Coordinates of C-alpha atoms in Angstrom, one line a residue:
X1 CA 3.9 32.4 3.7
X2 CA 4.7 35.0 1.0
X3 CA 1.1 36.2 1.0
X4 CA -0.9 35.4 4.1
X5 CA -3.9 37.4 2.8
X6 CA -4.2 35.3 -0.4
X7 CA -7.7 34.1 -1.3
X8 CA -7.5 30.5 -2.6
X9 CA -10.2 28.2 -4.0
X10 CA -8.3 25.5 -5.9
X11 CA -9.2 22.0 -7.1
X12 CA -7.2 19.2 -8.6
X13 CA -8.2 16.5 -11.0
X14 CA -6.1 13.5 -11.9
X15 CA -6.4 10.8 -14.5
X16 CA -4.0 8.7 -16.5
X17 CA -1.0 10.9 -17.5
X18 CA -2.8 14.2 -16.6
X19 CA -3.1 16.5 -13.7
X20 CA -5.5 19.4 -14.0
X21 CA -5.3 22.3 -11.5
X22 CA -8.0 24.8 -11.6
X23 CA -9.8 27.5 -9.5
X24 CA -9.7 31.1 -8.4
X25 CA -6.7 32.5 -6.6
X26 CA -6.1 36.2 -5.7
X27 CA -2.5 36.7 -4.5
X28 CA 0.4 39.2 -4.7
X29 CA 3.0 36.4 -5.0
X30 CA 4.0 33.9 -7.6
X31 CA 3.3 30.2 -7.4
X32 CA 5.0 27.7 -9.7
X33 CA 2.1 25.3 -9.9
X34 CA 3.8 22.6 -12.1
X35 CA 6.8 22.3 -9.7
X36 CA 4.5 22.0 -6.7
X37 CA 2.4 19.3 -8.4
X38 CA 5.5 17.3 -9.4
X39 CA 7.0 17.6 -5.9
X40 CA 3.8 16.4 -4.3
X41 CA 3.4 13.5 -6.7
X42 CA 7.0 12.5 -5.9
X43 CA 6.4 12.7 -2.2
X44 CA 3.2 10.6 -2.5
X45 CA 5.3 7.9 -4.2
X46 CA 4.6 8.1 -8.0
X47 CA 8.3 8.0 -8.7
X48 CA 8.7 4.4 -9.7
X49 CA 8.4 2.8 -13.1
X50 CA 5.5 0.4 -13.7
X51 CA 2.9 2.4 -11.7
X52 CA 1.2 3.8 -14.8
X53 CA 1.7 7.3 -13.6
X54 CA 5.0 9.1 -13.0
X55 CA 5.7 12.6 -11.6
X56 CA 8.2 13.5 -14.3
X57 CA 6.2 12.4 -17.3
X58 CA 2.6 13.4 -16.6
X59 CA 1.1 16.5 -18.3
X60 CA 0.1 19.3 -16.0
X61 CA -2.6 21.9 -17.0
X62 CA -3.2 24.9 -14.9
X63 CA -6.4 26.9 -15.4
X64 CA -6.1 29.2 -12.4
X65 CA -7.6 32.7 -12.6
X66 CA -8.3 35.6 -10.2
X67 CA -11.3 35.4 -7.9
X68 CA -14.6 36.8 -9.2
X69 CA -14.9 40.5 -8.5
X70 CA -18.4 39.9 -7.1
X71 CA -17.2 37.3 -4.6
X72 CA -14.1 39.4 -3.8
X73 CA -16.2 42.4 -3.0
X74 CA -18.3 40.4 -0.5
X75 CA -15.2 39.0 1.2
X76 CA -13.2 42.2 1.3
X77 CA -15.8 44.7 2.4
X78 CA -17.6 45.0 5.8
X79 CA -19.9 47.6 7.2
X80 CA -18.1 50.0 9.5
X81 CA -21.2 50.6 11.6
X82 CA -24.0 48.2 12.4
X83 CA -27.0 49.4 14.4
X84 CA -25.2 52.4 15.5
X85 CA -22.2 50.5 16.8
X86 CA -18.8 49.8 15.3
X87 CA -18.6 46.6 13.5
X88 CA -16.8 43.7 15.2
X89 CA -13.3 43.3 13.6
X90 CA -14.1 39.6 13.1
X91 CA -16.9 40.6 10.8
X92 CA -14.4 42.3 8.4
X93 CA -14.0 39.1 6.3
X94 CA -17.1 37.5 4.8
X95 CA -17.5 34.1 3.3
X96 CA -16.1 33.6 -0.1
X97 CA -18.9 31.4 -1.2
X98 CA -21.7 29.3 0.1
X99 CA -21.2 25.7 1.1
X100 CA -23.2 22.8 2.6
X101 CA -21.8 21.4 5.8
X102 CA -23.1 18.4 7.7
X103 CA -22.1 16.6 10.9
X104 CA -21.1 17.9 14.3
X105 CA -18.2 17.6 16.8
X106 CA -18.1 14.5 18.9
X107 CA -16.1 13.5 22.0
X108 CA -15.2 10.1 20.7
X109 CA -11.7 11.2 19.9
X110 CA -9.3 14.0 20.9
X111 CA -9.8 15.6 17.5
X112 CA -13.5 15.9 17.9
X113 CA -14.3 13.6 15.0
X114 CA -16.2 10.3 15.1
X115 CA -14.0 7.3 15.8
X116 CA -14.7 5.4 12.5
X117 CA -13.3 8.1 10.3
X118 CA -10.3 8.8 12.7
X119 CA -9.3 5.1 12.6
X120 CA -9.7 5.0 8.8
X121 CA -7.4 8.0 8.5
X122 CA -4.9 6.6 10.8
X123 CA -4.9 3.3 9.0
X124 CA -4.2 4.9 5.6
X125 CA -1.5 7.1 7.1
X126 CA 0.1 3.9 8.5
X127 CA -0.1 2.3 5.1
X128 CA 2.0 5.2 3.7
X129 CA 4.5 5.0 6.6
X130 CA 5.3 1.3 6.2
X131 CA 5.6 1.7 2.5
X132 CA 8.0 4.6 2.7
X133 CA 10.0 3.1 5.6
X134 CA 10.5 -0.2 3.6
X135 CA 8.7 -2.4 6.2
X136 CA 6.3 -3.3 3.4
X137 CA 8.3 -2.3 0.4
X138 CA 5.9 -4.1 -2.0
X139 CA 3.1 -1.6 -1.3
X140 CA 2.2 1.0 -3.9
X141 CA 0.9 4.5 -3.3
X142 CA -2.9 3.9 -3.6
X143 CA -4.9 2.7 -0.6
X144 CA -8.1 3.2 1.2
X145 CA -9.8 2.1 4.4
X146 CA -13.3 1.9 5.9
X147 CA -14.0 1.2 9.6
X148 CA -17.3 0.2 11.2
X149 CA -17.6 0.8 14.9
X150 CA -20.2 -0.6 17.3
X151 CA -21.6 1.8 19.8
X152 CA -23.4 1.4 23.2
X153 CA -25.6 4.5 23.0
X154 CA -23.1 7.2 22.2
X155 CA -20.1 5.4 23.5
X156 CA -17.9 3.4 21.0
X157 CA -17.1 -0.1 22.3
X158 CA -15.5 -2.1 19.6
X159 CA -14.5 -2.2 15.9
X160 CA -17.0 -4.4 14.1
X161 CA -15.3 -4.3 10.7
X162 CA -12.0 -3.0 9.4
X163 CA -11.5 -2.9 5.6
X164 CA -8.2 -2.0 3.9
X165 CA -7.5 -1.9 0.2
X166 CA -3.7 -1.6 -0.4
X167 CA -2.2 -1.4 -3.9
X168 CA 0.8 -3.8 -4.2
X169 CA 3.4 -5.2 -6.5
X170 CA 2.3 -8.0 -8.8
X171 CA 4.5 -10.7 -7.2
X172 CA 3.0 -10.5 -3.7
X173 CA 0.6 -13.2 -2.6
X174 CA -2.8 -12.4 -1.0
X175 CA -1.9 -14.4 2.0
X176 CA 1.4 -12.5 2.6
X177 CA -0.3 -9.2 2.1
X178 CA -3.2 -9.9 4.5
X179 CA -0.8 -11.3 7.2
X180 CA 1.6 -8.4 7.1
X181 CA -0.9 -5.6 6.7
X182 CA -2.7 -6.9 9.8
X183 CA 0.6 -7.2 11.7
X184 CA 2.2 -3.9 10.6
X185 CA -0.9 -1.7 10.0
X186 CA -4.1 -2.9 11.6
X187 CA -2.9 -4.0 15.0
X188 CA -0.6 -1.1 15.7
X189 CA -3.3 1.4 14.9
X190 CA -6.5 -0.2 16.2
X191 CA -5.5 -2.9 18.7
X192 CA -7.5 -1.2 21.4
X193 CA -10.7 -1.7 19.5
X194 CA -10.2 -5.2 18.2
X195 CA -11.8 -8.3 19.6
X196 CA -12.4 -11.9 18.6
X197 CA -15.5 -10.9 16.5
X198 CA -13.9 -8.0 14.6
X199 CA -13.9 -8.8 10.9
X200 CA -10.7 -7.6 9.2
X201 CA -10.9 -7.5 5.4
X202 CA -7.7 -6.9 3.4
X203 CA -8.1 -6.5 -0.4
X204 CA -11.3 -8.4 -0.2
X205 CA -12.1 -7.8 -3.9
X206 CA -8.8 -9.5 -5.0
X207 CA -5.6 -8.2 -6.5
X208 CA -5.0 -4.4 -6.4
X209 CA -2.0 -3.9 -8.7
X210 CA -3.3 -1.2 -11.0
X211 CA -4.3 1.9 -9.0
X212 CA -3.9 5.6 -8.5
X213 CA -4.6 7.9 -11.5
X214 CA -3.9 4.9 -13.9
X215 CA -6.8 3.0 -12.5
X216 CA -9.3 5.7 -11.5
X217 CA -9.9 9.4 -12.1
X218 CA -9.9 11.4 -9.0
X219 CA -11.2 14.9 -8.0
X220 CA -10.4 16.9 -4.9
X221 CA -12.7 16.0 -2.0
X222 CA -15.1 14.0 -4.1
X223 CA -15.9 10.3 -3.9
X224 CA -18.6 8.5 -5.9

């Protein structure tokens, strides 16, 4: 809000005990990157001992520099006249860089995204909600979900498979975790799409005690 015209291209990389923030930012304001990083980590839930990663103790490296002058000139400049006519004001800002986009809007959901990814996002948000509220206090911050939906032509009709991996405290049994995640997470989010044939998999690979940056390195927007 201090600089609405800032140009920001920023990435984060996390691994055990380390957060690396890098990219190109052109702005007239000051940003305290370490404080923001620690606040976000605290909000996510890396504020408990025994997680292998703690918001107060991790190292934070910031390698932010100003945007390339070549890219900045393409973004900031626009031709005032095009084919004898004044340039459209919406043409005044160009793209900062090239990117590859794939996919297209769908009417499956109110957010114009395919139902499988929307359900997966809602499930992981719900995981965070029940952890923070204390409903499932044994959950830890890491978690992921994948949903497979069966379609009749272009119309979604049912969830074929719902997979959830939820990081947890070591003293929780697999049976308790499965039962309560289905009751408090899966059914409230996706009951409309469940039927007797839906396969629900909760931590199907076994225990998930070690997770987050202590278990895997992670980079913004990337997934192997």
